[in-house]
PDB file of C-alpha atoms in Angstrom:
ATOM      1  CA  MET A   1       7.087  -2.048   8.245  1.00  0.00           C
ATOM      2  CA  ALA A   2       8.373  -4.627   5.805  1.00  0.00           C
ATOM      3  CA  THR A   3       6.982  -7.550   3.498  1.00  0.00           C
ATOM      4  CA  LEU A   4       9.536 -10.481   3.892  1.00  0.00           C
ATOM      5  CA  VAL A   5      11.388  -8.501   6.615  1.00  0.00           C
ATOM      6  CA  GLN A   6      15.066  -8.136   6.257  1.00  0.00           C
ATOM      7  CA  GLU A   7      17.022  -7.206   9.592  1.00  0.00           C
ATOM      8  CA  THR A   8      19.323  -5.486   7.032  1.00  0.00           C
ATOM      9  CA  PRO A   9      19.626  -4.767   3.451  1.00  0.00           C
ATOM     10  CA  VAL A  10      22.828  -7.111   3.691  1.00  0.00           C
ATOM     11  CA  TYR A  11      20.329 -10.047   3.476  1.00  0.00           C
ATOM     12  CA  ALA A  12      20.832  -9.267  -0.324  1.00  0.00           C
ATOM     13  CA  GLY A  13      21.379 -12.859  -0.843  1.00  0.00           C
ATOM     14  CA  HIS A  14      24.780 -13.267   1.111  1.00  0.00           C
ATOM     15  CA  GLU A  15      23.023 -13.494   4.707  1.00  0.00           C
ATOM     16  CA  ILE A  16      23.279 -18.040   4.882  1.00  0.00           C
ATOM     17  CA  GLY A  17      20.622 -18.669   7.159  1.00  0.00           C
ATOM     18  CA  HIS A  18      19.676 -21.998   8.556  1.00  0.00           C
ATOM     19  CA  LEU A  19      16.875 -22.843   6.444  1.00  0.00           C
ATOM     20  CA  SER A  20      18.573 -26.482   6.026  1.00  0.00           C
ATOM     21  CA  ASN A  21      15.200 -28.005   6.507  1.00  0.00           C
ATOM     22  CA  ALA A  22      12.459 -25.966   5.084  1.00  0.00           C
ATOM     23  CA  ALA A  23       9.337 -28.354   6.807  1.00  0.00           C
ATOM     24  CA  ALA A  24      11.112 -28.054  10.290  1.00  0.00           C
ATOM     25  CA  LYS A  25      10.814 -23.772   9.527  1.00  0.00           C
ATOM     26  CA  TRP A  26       7.368 -24.022   9.230  1.00  0.00           C
ATOM     27  CA  VAL A  27       6.602 -25.011  13.005  1.00  0.00           C
ATOM     28  CA  ASP A  28       9.729 -23.277  14.427  1.00  0.00           C
ATOM     29  CA  LEU A  29       8.847 -20.104  16.607  1.00  0.00           C
ATOM     30  CA  SER A  30      12.085 -18.923  17.362  1.00  0.00           C
ATOM     31  CA  GLY A  31      14.223 -16.583  14.709  1.00  0.00           C
ATOM     32  CA  SER A  32      12.938 -14.589  11.620  1.00  0.00           C
ATOM     33  CA  TRP A  33      11.408 -17.228  10.284  1.00  0.00           C
ATOM     34  CA  ASN A  34       8.261 -17.679  12.778  1.00  0.00           C
ATOM     35  CA  LEU A  35       4.913 -18.405  12.113  1.00  0.00           C
ATOM     36  CA  PHE A  36       3.744 -14.854  12.431  1.00  0.00           C
ATOM     37  CA  ARG A  37       5.837 -14.036   9.490  1.00  0.00           C
ATOM     38  CA  ARG A  38       4.778 -17.072   7.465  1.00  0.00           C
ATOM     39  CA  ALA A  39       1.312 -16.752   7.991  1.00  0.00           C
ATOM     40  CA  GLY A  40       1.042 -12.792   7.476  1.00  0.00           C
ATOM     41  CA  ASP A  41       3.318 -13.193   3.914  1.00  0.00           C
ATOM     42  CA  LEU A  42       0.549 -15.647   2.974  1.00  0.00           C
ATOM     43  CA  LEU A  43      -2.165 -13.229   3.915  1.00  0.00           C
ATOM     44  CA  HIS A  44      -0.670 -10.303   1.627  1.00  0.00           C
ATOM     45  CA  LEU A  45      -0.004 -12.610  -1.017  1.00  0.00           C
ATOM     46  CA  GLY A  46      -3.483 -14.498  -0.696  1.00  0.00           C
ATOM     47  CA  GLY A  47      -4.832 -10.612  -0.599  1.00  0.00           C
ATOM     48  CA  THR A  48      -2.764  -9.446  -3.482  1.00  0.00           C
ATOM     49  CA  LEU A  49      -3.910 -12.198  -5.917  1.00  0.00           C
ATOM     50  CA  PHE A  50      -7.261 -11.728  -4.684  1.00  0.00           C
ATOM     51  CA  LEU A  51      -7.211  -8.354  -5.321  1.00  0.00           C
ATOM     52  CA  LEU A  52      -6.363  -8.892  -9.095  1.00  0.00           C
ATOM     53  CA  VAL A  53      -8.425 -11.882  -9.544  1.00  0.00           C
ATOM     54  CA  SER A  54     -11.404  -9.456  -8.457  1.00  0.00           C
ATOM     55  CA  ILE A  55     -10.436  -6.738 -11.013  1.00  0.00           C
ATOM     56  CA  LEU A  56     -10.439  -9.138 -13.734  1.00  0.00           C
ATOM     57  CA  LEU A  57     -13.318 -10.581 -13.189  1.00  0.00           C
ATOM     58  CA  ARG A  58     -15.421  -7.533 -12.623  1.00  0.00           C
ATOM     59  CA  ARG A  59     -13.532  -5.641 -15.130  1.00  0.00           C
ATOM     60  CA  SER A  60     -13.691  -2.693 -12.756  1.00  0.00           C
ATOM     61  CA  THR A  61     -11.415  -0.825 -10.534  1.00  0.00           C
ATOM     62  CA  LEU A  62     -14.201   0.716  -8.848  1.00  0.00           C
ATOM     63  CA  GLY A  63     -13.857   1.175  -4.730  1.00  0.00           C
ATOM     64  CA  ILE A  64      -9.822   0.745  -5.301  1.00  0.00           C
ATOM     65  CA  SER A  65      -7.334   3.840  -4.853  1.00  0.00           C
ATOM     66  CA  TRP A  66      -4.743   3.948  -7.838  1.00  0.00           C
ATOM     67  CA  LYS A  67      -2.722   5.773  -5.139  1.00  0.00           C
ATOM     68  CA  THR A  68      -2.323   2.814  -2.998  1.00  0.00           C
ATOM     69  CA  GLN A  69      -1.396   0.101  -5.531  1.00  0.00           C
ATOM     70  CA  PHE A  70       1.097   2.654  -6.640  1.00  0.00           C
ATOM     71  CA  LEU A  71       2.701   3.199  -3.390  1.00  0.00           C
ATOM     72  CA  TYR A  72       2.897  -0.125  -3.022  1.00  0.00           C
ATOM     73  CA  THR A  73       4.638  -0.825  -6.410  1.00  0.00           C
ATOM     74  CA  VAL A  74       7.294   2.126  -5.299  1.00  0.00           C
ATOM     75  CA  VAL A  75       7.570  -0.194  -1.865  1.00  0.00           C
ATOM     76  CA  PHE A  76       8.208  -3.279  -3.675  1.00  0.00           C
ATOM     77  CA  PHE A  77      10.675  -2.331  -6.227  1.00  0.00           C
ATOM     78  CA  THR A  78      12.684   0.115  -4.063  1.00  0.00           C
ATOM     79  CA  ARG A  79      12.690  -2.920  -1.325  1.00  0.00           C
ATOM     80  CA  TYR A  80      13.199  -6.214  -3.890  1.00  0.00           C
ATOM     81  CA  LEU A  81      16.331  -5.071  -5.336  1.00  0.00           C
ATOM     82  CA  ASP A  82      18.052  -7.722  -3.667  1.00  0.00           C
ATOM     83  CA  LEU A  83      16.129 -10.393  -5.893  1.00  0.00           C
ATOM     84  CA  PRO A  84      19.044 -10.840  -8.400  1.00  0.00           C
ATOM     85  CA  ASP A  85      21.386 -11.902  -5.511  1.00  0.00           C
ATOM     86  CA  ASN A  86      18.628 -13.909  -4.046  1.00  0.00           C
ATOM     87  CA  ILE A  87      19.113 -15.722  -7.608  1.00  0.00           C
ATOM     88  CA  TRP A  88      22.697 -16.160  -7.797  1.00  0.00           C
ATOM     89  CA  THR A  89      22.345 -17.512  -4.220  1.00  0.00           C
ATOM     90  CA  TYR A  90      19.853 -19.984  -5.316  1.00  0.00           C
ATOM     91  CA  ARG A  91      21.823 -20.942  -8.234  1.00  0.00           C
ATOM     92  CA  ASN A  92      25.328 -21.217  -6.069  1.00  0.00           C
ATOM     93  CA  PHE A  93      24.332 -22.452  -2.571  1.00  0.00           C
ATOM     94  CA  PRO A  94      22.087 -25.549  -2.955  1.00  0.00           C
ATOM     95  CA  GLN A  95      21.487 -25.792   1.037  1.00  0.00           C
ATOM     96  CA  GLU A  96      19.739 -22.647   0.900  1.00  0.00           C
ATOM     97  CA  ALA A  97      17.176 -23.460  -2.301  1.00  0.00           C
ATOM     98  CA  ALA A  98      14.057 -23.744   0.307  1.00  0.00           C
ATOM     99  CA  LYS A  99      14.949 -20.376   1.349  1.00  0.00           C
ATOM    100  CA  MET A 100      15.476 -18.553  -1.890  1.00  0.00           C
ATOM    101  CA  GLU A 101      12.822 -20.182  -3.543  1.00  0.00           C
ATOM    102  CA  TYR A 102      10.345 -18.513  -0.949  1.00  0.00           C
ATOM    103  CA  LEU A 103      12.019 -15.135  -1.069  1.00  0.00           C
ATOM    104  CA  ILE A 104      11.834 -15.641  -4.878  1.00  0.00           C
ATOM    105  CA  LEU A 105       8.250 -16.356  -5.610  1.00  0.00           C
ATOM    106  CA  PHE A 106       7.232 -13.846  -2.876  1.00  0.00           C
ATOM    107  CA  LYS A 107       9.136 -11.235  -3.995  1.00  0.00           C
ATOM    108  CA  GLY A 108       9.059 -11.834  -7.574  1.00  0.00           C
ATOM    109  CA  THR A 109       5.050 -12.386  -7.183  1.00  0.00           C
ATOM    110  CA  TYR A 110       4.536  -9.264  -5.262  1.00  0.00           C
ATOM    111  CA  MET A 111       6.471  -7.237  -7.926  1.00  0.00           C
ATOM    112  CA  LEU A 112       4.727  -8.786 -11.116  1.00  0.00           C
ATOM    113  CA  VAL A 113       1.237  -8.698  -9.593  1.00  0.00           C
ATOM    114  CA  GLN A 114       1.665  -4.752  -8.919  1.00  0.00           C
ATOM    115  CA  VAL A 115       2.590  -3.858 -12.321  1.00  0.00           C
ATOM    116  CA  VAL A 116      -0.693  -5.761 -14.041  1.00  0.00           C
ATOM    117  CA  ILE A 117      -2.953  -3.789 -11.413  1.00  0.00           C
ATOM    118  CA  LEU A 118      -1.354  -0.359 -12.487  1.00  0.00           C
ATOM    119  CA  PHE A 119      -1.833  -1.731 -15.873  1.00  0.00           C
ATOM    120  CA  LEU A 120      -5.613  -2.365 -15.557  1.00  0.00           C
ATOM    121  CA  PHE A 121      -6.106   0.760 -14.176  1.00  0.00           C
ATOM    122  CA  PHE A 122      -5.456   2.515 -17.145  1.00  0.00           C
ATOM    123  CA  ARG A 123      -7.131  -0.084 -19.367  1.00  0.00           C
ATOM    124  CA  PHE A 124     -10.153  -0.412 -17.926  1.00  0.00           C
ATOM    125  CA  ASN A 125     -10.370   3.480 -17.671  1.00  0.00           C
ATOM    126  CA  ALA A 126     -10.273   3.476 -21.016  1.00  0.00           C
ATOM    127  CA  ALA A 127     -12.262   0.515 -22.084  1.00  0.00           C
ATOM    128  CA  THR A 128     -15.193   1.079 -19.788  1.00  0.00           C
ATOM    129  CA  ASN A 129     -15.693   5.068 -19.917  1.00  0.00           C
ATOM    130  CA  GLY A 130     -13.688   5.231 -16.465  1.00  0.00           C
ATOM    131  CA  THR A 131     -14.111   3.108 -13.709  1.00  0.00           C
ATOM    132  CA  TYR A 132     -11.116   4.877 -11.485  1.00  0.00           C
ATOM    133  CA  GLU A 133     -12.880   7.320  -8.835  1.00  0.00           C
ATOM    134  CA  THR A 134     -10.308  10.073  -8.737  1.00  0.00           C
ATOM    135  CA  HIS A 135     -12.600  12.167  -6.840  1.00  0.00           C
ATOM    136  CA  LYS A 136     -12.103   9.777  -3.593  1.00  0.00           C
ATOM    137  CA  ASP A 137      -8.443   9.224  -4.604  1.00  0.00           C
ATOM    138  CA  THR A 138      -7.553  12.262  -3.155  1.00  0.00           C
ATOM    139  CA  PHE A 139      -4.285  11.795  -0.866  1.00  0.00           C
ATOM    140  CA  ASN A 140      -1.594  13.430  -1.992  1.00  0.00           C
ATOM    141  CA  ILE A 141       1.588  11.093  -2.206  1.00  0.00           C
ATOM    142  CA  TRP A 142       4.043  13.540  -2.960  1.00  0.00           C
ATOM    143  CA  PHE A 143       3.876  14.637   0.762  1.00  0.00           C
ATOM    144  CA  VAL A 144       4.921  11.182   1.123  1.00  0.00           C
ATOM    145  CA  LEU A 145       7.597   9.991  -1.633  1.00  0.00           C
ATOM    146  CA  VAL A 146       9.680  13.396  -1.330  1.00  0.00           C
ATOM    147  CA  PRO A 147      10.101  13.791   2.050  1.00  0.00           C
ATOM    148  CA  TYR A 148      11.083  10.356   3.290  1.00  0.00           C
ATOM    149  CA  PHE A 149      13.409   9.850   0.501  1.00  0.00           C
ATOM    150  CA  ILE A 150      15.701  12.953   1.595  1.00  0.00           C
ATOM    151  CA  ILE A 151      15.046  11.366   5.475  1.00  0.00           C
ATOM    152  CA  ALA A 152      16.121   7.467   4.124  1.00  0.00           C
ATOM    153  CA  ALA A 153      18.828   9.245   2.511  1.00  0.00           C
ATOM    154  CA  LEU A 154      20.252  10.864   5.460  1.00  0.00           C
ATOM    155  CA  PHE A 155      19.474   8.096   8.269  1.00  0.00           C
ATOM    156  CA  ALA A 156      20.216   4.916   6.312  1.00  0.00           C
ATOM    157  CA  GLN A 157      22.491   2.879   8.350  1.00  0.00           C
ATOM    158  CA  ARG A 158      24.839   2.837   4.709  1.00  0.00           C
ATOM    159  CA  ARG A 159      25.330   5.250   2.372  1.00  0.00           C
ATOM    160  CA  THR A 160      24.355   2.451  -0.401  1.00  0.00           C
ATOM    161  CA  VAL A 161      21.644   2.596  -2.976  1.00  0.00           C
ATOM    162  CA  SER A 162      20.465  -0.643  -1.803  1.00  0.00           C
ATOM    163  CA  GLU A 163      20.519   0.556   1.790  1.00  0.00           C
ATOM    164  CA  ILE A 164      18.545   3.947   0.898  1.00  0.00           C
ATOM    165  CA  CYS A 165      15.787   2.323  -1.346  1.00  0.00           C
ATOM    166  CA  TRP A 166      15.045  -0.162   1.722  1.00  0.00           C
ATOM    167  CA  THR A 167      14.934   2.058   4.429  1.00  0.00           C
ATOM    168  CA  TYR A 168      13.043   4.209   1.865  1.00  0.00           C
ATOM    169  CA  SER A 169      10.539   1.297   1.329  1.00  0.00           C
ATOM    170  CA  GLU A 170      10.349   0.716   5.406  1.00  0.00           C
ATOM    171  CA  TYR A 171       9.023   4.695   5.484  1.00  0.00           C
ATOM    172  CA  ILE A 172       6.548   4.547   2.628  1.00  0.00           C
ATOM    173  CA  GLU A 173       5.184   1.446   3.881  1.00  0.00           C
ATOM    174  CA  ALA A 174       3.736   3.074   7.075  1.00  0.00           C
ATOM    175  CA  PHE A 175       1.680   5.138   4.914  1.00  0.00           C
ATOM    176  CA  VAL A 176       0.775   2.531   1.814  1.00  0.00           C
ATOM    177  CA  MET A 177      -2.857   2.355   3.204  1.00  0.00           C
ATOM    178  CA  VAL A 178      -3.502   5.859   4.033  1.00  0.00           C
ATOM    179  CA  PRO A 179      -4.849   6.774   0.033  1.00  0.00           C
ATOM    180  CA  GLN A 180      -7.097   3.754   0.406  1.00  0.00           C
ATOM    181  CA  TYR A 181      -8.445   4.526   3.917  1.00  0.00           C
ATOM    182  CA  VAL A 182      -9.089   8.032   2.517  1.00  0.00           C
ATOM    183  CA  PHE A 183     -10.814   6.839  -0.263  1.00  0.00           C
ATOM    184  CA  GLN A 184     -13.300   4.688   1.982  1.00  0.00           C
ATOM    185  CA  TYR A 185     -14.151   7.738   4.275  1.00  0.00           C
ATOM    186  CA  ARG A 186     -15.096   9.787   1.385  1.00  0.00           C
ATOM    187  CA  ASN A 187     -17.616   7.046  -0.108  1.00  0.00           C
ATOM    188  CA  GLU A 188     -19.674   8.093   3.084  1.00  0.00           C
ATOM    189  CA  LYS A 189     -19.025  11.544   2.435  1.00  0.00           C
ATOM    190  CA  GLN A 190     -20.354  11.620  -1.234  1.00  0.00           C
ATOM    191  CA  SER A 191     -22.731   8.540  -0.607  1.00  0.00           C
ATOM    192  CA  PRO A 192     -26.119   8.694   1.072  1.00  0.00           C
ATOM    193  CA  GLY A 193     -26.306   5.113   3.596  1.00  0.00           C
ATOM    194  CA  ARG A 194     -23.388   2.928   3.831  1.00  0.00           C
ATOM    195  CA  GLY A 195     -21.557   4.077   0.668  1.00  0.00           C
ATOM    196  CA  ASP A 196     -20.374   2.623  -2.270  1.00  0.00           C
ATOM    197  CA  ARG A 197     -18.821  -0.571  -0.463  1.00  0.00           C
ATOM    198  CA  HIS A 198     -17.646  -3.302  -2.689  1.00  0.00           C
ATOM    199  CA  PRO A 199     -17.259  -6.561  -0.686  1.00  0.00           C
ATOM    200  CA  SER A 200     -14.153  -7.772  -2.653  1.00  0.00           C
ATOM    201  CA  VAL A 201     -12.335  -4.751  -1.336  1.00  0.00           C
ATOM    202  CA  PHE A 202     -13.294  -4.894   2.085  1.00  0.00           C
ATOM    203  CA  ILE A 203     -11.600  -8.684   2.140  1.00  0.00           C
ATOM    204  CA  TRP A 204      -8.694  -7.531   0.449  1.00  0.00           C
ATOM    205  CA  ILE A 205      -8.366  -4.642   3.167  1.00  0.00           C
ATOM    206  CA  MET A 206      -8.648  -7.753   5.653  1.00  0.00           C
ATOM    207  CA  CYS A 207      -6.433  -9.562   4.519  1.00  0.00           C
ATOM    208  CA  ILE A 208      -3.553  -6.565   4.249  1.00  0.00           C
ATOM    209  CA  GLY A 209      -4.744  -5.238   7.799  1.00  0.00           C
ATOM    210  CA  LEU A 210      -4.514  -9.166   8.947  1.00  0.00           C
ATOM    211  CA  TYR A 211      -0.987  -9.300   7.194  1.00  0.00           C
ATOM    212  CA  ARG A 212       0.117  -5.923   9.629  1.00  0.00           C
ATOM    213  CA  CYS A 213      -1.047  -7.110  12.541  1.00  0.00           C
ATOM    214  CA  LEU A 214       0.947 -10.778  12.236  1.00  0.00           C
ATOM    215  CA  TYR A 215       3.818  -8.649  11.012  1.00  0.00           C
ATOM    216  CA  PHE A 216       3.678  -6.806  14.067  1.00  0.00           C
ATOM    217  CA  LEU A 217       3.580  -9.761  16.321  1.00  0.00           C
ATOM    218  CA  ASN A 218       6.278 -11.116  13.844  1.00  0.00           C
ATOM    219  CA  TRP A 219       8.706  -7.831  15.435  1.00  0.00           C
ATOM    220  CA  MET A 220       7.894  -8.292  18.710  1.00  0.00           C
ATOM    221  CA  TRP A 221       8.642 -12.134  18.866  1.00  0.00           C
ATOM    222  CA  LYS A 222      11.743 -10.978  17.226  1.00  0.00           C
ATOM    223  CA  GLU A 223      12.392  -8.482  19.732  1.00  0.00           C
ATOM    224  CA  LEU A 224      11.994 -10.842  22.555  1.00  0.00           C
ATOM    225  CA  HIS A 225      13.760 -14.174  21.396  1.00  0.00           C
ATOM    226  CA  ASN A 226      16.616 -12.873  19.024  1.00  0.00           C
ATOM    227  CA  ASP A 227      17.585  -8.805  20.116  1.00  0.00           C
ATOM    228  CA  TYR A 228      16.162  -7.662  17.209  1.00  0.00           C
ATOM    229  CA  VAL A 229      15.330  -4.096  17.637  1.00  0.00           C
ATOM    230  CA  ALA A 230      13.151  -2.496  14.561  1.00  0.00           C
ATOM    231  CA  PRO A 231      11.676   1.155  16.177  1.00  0.00           C
ATOM    232  CA  HIS A 232      10.580   2.238  13.116  1.00  0.00           C
ATOM    233  CA  SER A 233       8.985  -0.837  11.938  1.00  0.00           C
ATOM    234  CA  LEU A 234       6.967  -0.981  15.463  1.00  0.00           C
ATOM    235  CA  ILE A 235       5.895   2.748  15.172  1.00  0.00           C
ATOM    236  CA  GLY A 236       4.823   2.439  11.478  1.00  0.00           C
ATOM    237  CA  GLY A 237       2.795  -1.135  12.044  1.00  0.00           C
ATOM    238  CA  SER A 238       0.914   0.478  15.209  1.00  0.00           C
ATOM    239  CA  LEU A 239      -0.067   3.379  13.236  1.00  0.00           C
ATOM    240  CA  GLN A 240      -1.148   1.192  10.370  1.00  0.00           C
ATOM    241  CA  ILE A 241      -3.005  -1.004  12.871  1.00  0.00           C
ATOM    242  CA  LEU A 242      -4.691   1.898  14.643  1.00  0.00           C
ATOM    243  CA  LEU A 243      -6.018   2.882  11.124  1.00  0.00           C
ATOM    244  CA  PHE A 244      -7.009  -0.584   9.862  1.00  0.00           C
ATOM    245  CA  SER A 245      -8.967  -0.899  13.378  1.00  0.00           C
ATOM    246  CA  ASP A 246     -10.561   2.582  12.702  1.00  0.00           C
ATOM    247  CA  PHE A 247     -11.416   1.363   9.242  1.00  0.00           C
ATOM    248  CA  LEU A 248     -12.919  -1.904  10.361  1.00  0.00           C
ATOM    249  CA  THR A 249     -15.343  -0.395  12.794  1.00  0.00           C
ATOM    250  CA  TYR A 250     -16.523   2.556  10.545  1.00  0.00           C
ATOM    251  CA  TYR A 251     -16.864  -0.210   7.743  1.00  0.00           C
ATOM    252  CA  ILE A 252     -18.905  -2.591  10.021  1.00  0.00           C
ATOM    253  CA  CYS A 253     -20.591  -0.130  12.714  1.00  0.00           C
ATOM    254  CA  ASP A 254     -20.211   3.106  10.860  1.00  0.00           C
ATOM    255  CA  ILE A 255     -18.462   4.495  13.836  1.00  0.00           C
ATOM    256  CA  SER A 256     -15.195   5.890  13.657  1.00  0.00           C
ATOM    257  CA  CYS A 257     -12.475   7.989  15.507  1.00  0.00           C
ATOM    258  CA  LEU A 258     -10.440   9.198  12.930  1.00  0.00           C
ATOM    259  CA  ARG A 259     -12.755   9.963  10.150  1.00  0.00           C
ATOM    260  CA  THR A 260     -13.016  13.348  10.517  1.00  0.00           C
ATOM    261  CA  LEU A 261      -9.377  13.895  11.385  1.00  0.00           C
ATOM    262  CA  VAL A 262      -7.888  11.829   8.390  1.00  0.00           C
ATOM    263  CA  LEU A 263     -10.161  13.898   5.503  1.00  0.00           C
ATOM    264  CA  TYR A 264      -9.599  17.392   7.629  1.00  0.00           C
ATOM    265  CA  SER A 265      -5.958  16.871   7.208  1.00  0.00           C
ATOM    266  CA  ASP A 266      -5.884  15.150   3.730  1.00  0.00           C
ATOM    267  CA  ASP A 267      -8.016  18.475   2.673  1.00  0.00           C
ATOM    268  CA  LYS A 268      -5.117  20.960   4.412  1.00  0.00           C
ATOM    269  CA  ILE A 269      -2.501  19.089   2.754  1.00  0.00           C
ATOM    270  CA  ASN A 270      -4.110  18.848  -0.678  1.00  0.00           C
ATOM    271  CA  ASP A 271      -4.298  23.048   0.480  1.00  0.00           C
ATOM    272  CA  ALA A 272      -0.374  22.804   0.994  1.00  0.00           C
ATOM    273  CA  GLY A 273       0.662  21.191  -2.216  1.00  0.00           C
ATOM    274  CA  ASP A 274      -1.669  23.852  -4.225  1.00  0.00           C
ATOM    275  CA  ALA A 275       0.053  26.725  -2.393  1.00  0.00           C
ATOM    276  CA  ILE A 276       3.862  24.811  -2.930  1.00  0.00           C
ATOM    277  CA  GLU A 277       2.591  24.282  -7.128  1.00  0.00           C
ATOM    278  CA  LEU A 278       1.150  27.726  -7.596  1.00  0.00           C
ATOM    279  CA  ARG A 279       4.956  29.048  -6.056  1.00  0.00           C
ATOM    280  CA  ALA A 280       6.832  26.918  -8.093  1.00  0.00           C
ATOM    281  CA  PHE A 281       5.173  26.776 -11.667  1.00  0.00           C
ATOM    282  CA  PRO A 282       2.849  30.130 -11.922  1.00  0.00           C
ATOM    283  CA  SER A 283       1.987  28.981 -15.255  1.00  0.00           C
ATOM    284  CA  ARG A 284       0.095  26.132 -13.727  1.00  0.00           C
ATOM    285  CA  ALA A 285      -2.734  28.584 -12.169  1.00  0.00           C
ATOM    286  CA  PRO A 286      -5.879  27.365 -13.927  1.00  0.00           C
ATOM    287  CA  GLU A 287      -4.969  23.382 -13.771  1.00  0.00           C
ATOM    288  CA  VAL A 288      -4.259  24.285 -10.109  1.00  0.00           C
ATOM    289  CA  GLU A 289      -7.646  25.965  -9.698  1.00  0.00           C
ATOM    290  CA  GLN A 290      -9.518  23.160 -11.994  1.00  0.00           C
ATOM    291  CA  LYS A 291      -8.480  20.701  -8.774  1.00  0.00           C
ATOM    292  CA  ARG A 292     -10.010  23.002  -6.186  1.00  0.00           C
ATOM    293  CA  LEU A 293     -12.951  23.311  -7.999  1.00  0.00           C
ATOM    294  CA  ARG A 294     -13.207  19.722  -8.448  1.00  0.00           C
ATOM    295  CA  ARG A 295     -12.270  19.137  -4.706  1.00  0.00           C
ATOM    296  CA  ARG A 296     -15.215  21.547  -3.946  1.00  0.00           C
ATOM    297  CA  ASN A 297     -17.901  19.814  -5.801  1.00  0.00           C
ATOM    298  CA  ARG A 298     -16.787  16.679  -4.327  1.00  0.00           C
ATOM    299  CA  ASN A 299     -18.661  17.717  -1.426  1.00  0.00           C
ATOM    300  CA  GLU A 300     -21.734  18.667  -2.576  1.00  0.00           C
ATOM    301  CA  PRO A 301     -24.808  16.021  -2.422  1.00  0.00           C
ATOM    302  CA  GLY A 302     -24.812  15.567  -6.412  1.00  0.00           C
ATOM    303  CA  TYR A 303     -21.333  14.416  -6.613  1.00  0.00           C
ATOM    304  CA  GLN A 304     -21.719  10.478  -6.529  1.00  0.00           C
ATOM    305  CA  GLN A 305     -21.676   7.509  -8.227  1.00  0.00           C
ATOM    306  CA  VAL A 306     -25.020   6.861 -10.023  1.00  0.00           C
ATOM    307  CA  GLY A 307     -26.275   3.474 -10.154  1.00  0.00           C
ATOM    308  CA  THR A 308     -25.183   0.398  -7.808  1.00  0.00           C
ATOM    309  CA  ASP A 309     -24.275  -2.108 -10.524  1.00  0.00           C
ATOM    310  CA  LEU A 310     -20.183  -2.303 -10.115  1.00  0.00           C
ATOM    311  CA  GLY A 311     -20.298  -2.105 -14.030  1.00  0.00           C
ATOM    312  CA  ASP A 312     -21.637   1.016 -13.962  1.00  0.00           C
ATOM    313  CA  PRO A 313     -19.190   3.941 -13.958  1.00  0.00           C
ATOM    314  CA  THR A 314     -21.367   6.769 -14.764  1.00  0.00           C
ATOM    315  CA  MET A 315     -20.870   9.348 -12.906  1.00  0.00           C
ATOM    316  CA  VAL A 316     -22.339  13.248 -11.955  1.00  0.00           C
ATOM    317  CA  GLY A 317     -19.692  15.712 -12.339  1.00  0.00           C
ATOM    318  CA  ARG A 318     -17.093  12.681 -12.941  1.00  0.00           C
ATOM    319  CA  PRO A 319     -13.421  13.750 -13.017  1.00  0.00           C
ATOM    320  CA  GLU A 320     -10.733  13.372 -15.765  1.00  0.00           C
ATOM    321  CA  PHE A 321      -7.680  10.646 -15.455  1.00  0.00           C
ATOM    322  CA  ASP A 322      -5.602  13.386 -15.368  1.00  0.00           C
ATOM    323  CA  ASP A 323      -5.651  14.169 -11.277  1.00  0.00           C
ATOM    324  CA  ILE A 324      -3.972  10.953 -10.308  1.00  0.00           C
ATOM    325  CA  LEU A 325      -0.914  12.555  -8.222  1.00  0.00           C
TER     326      LEU A 325
END
């Protein structure tokens, strides 16, 4: 699972490659800079910028999972620790300027945009009386962040900070869209008809889903032509494509094979998280009980957004903004 995939983290600016002719590389179907990767990168960047512009124009974060945006921020900041090395290579190896410009532009943009999006979640929540739909953003990201950090530390190829962080980002990206899909599945559960479906959010999800499909083809192509083996990328990519396909049929045709399973698993994971929190911090029993009550209430017919205007954040039983993790 990689954004701007690197075969290994030693790519950190010191793998002097074969990009002497940037124009030729755009039509080169061999190596790691094939067209599948290029098209995937452009879709990912375009979708990310579109989401940012959409939030700014709507002045609202309705329909968007904060937890997915947070996980993307973790992915980018742990994967792109090599950004200073890219800048160093750009300055000291003119023959690699085109390649480094590409990497620096994409990596820097991803990191900056994600920070801005997270800021806008807090900004618009305070400014517009709350447009973040906490009651739908229920995925417990601690069950991804903590276990996979331990796994990355144990199974990284080299025991260095950059290698462990790069491996960690690979594992995390397999689950980065899961909170958004849980969010979308709960739309239908809490709202009559087709739920609260925002076209701009759908366009962003389409960009991300198609980008993952193109990157899957990128990995397959490299395996066929470069003896490149990345089983974790293929497995994680398959999971993402499966979830994306199910969401697509759910959004367009109201047919889903995974929605019931995903929501059931999400509820059970949250129950397990509550049990762990109570065991570790008994004094937090009142807060845990409040979270459980909110989860029960969100399934009630009246617990939904009121109105159809994107600028109307009024909700029946709208939860507070303190339950983001």
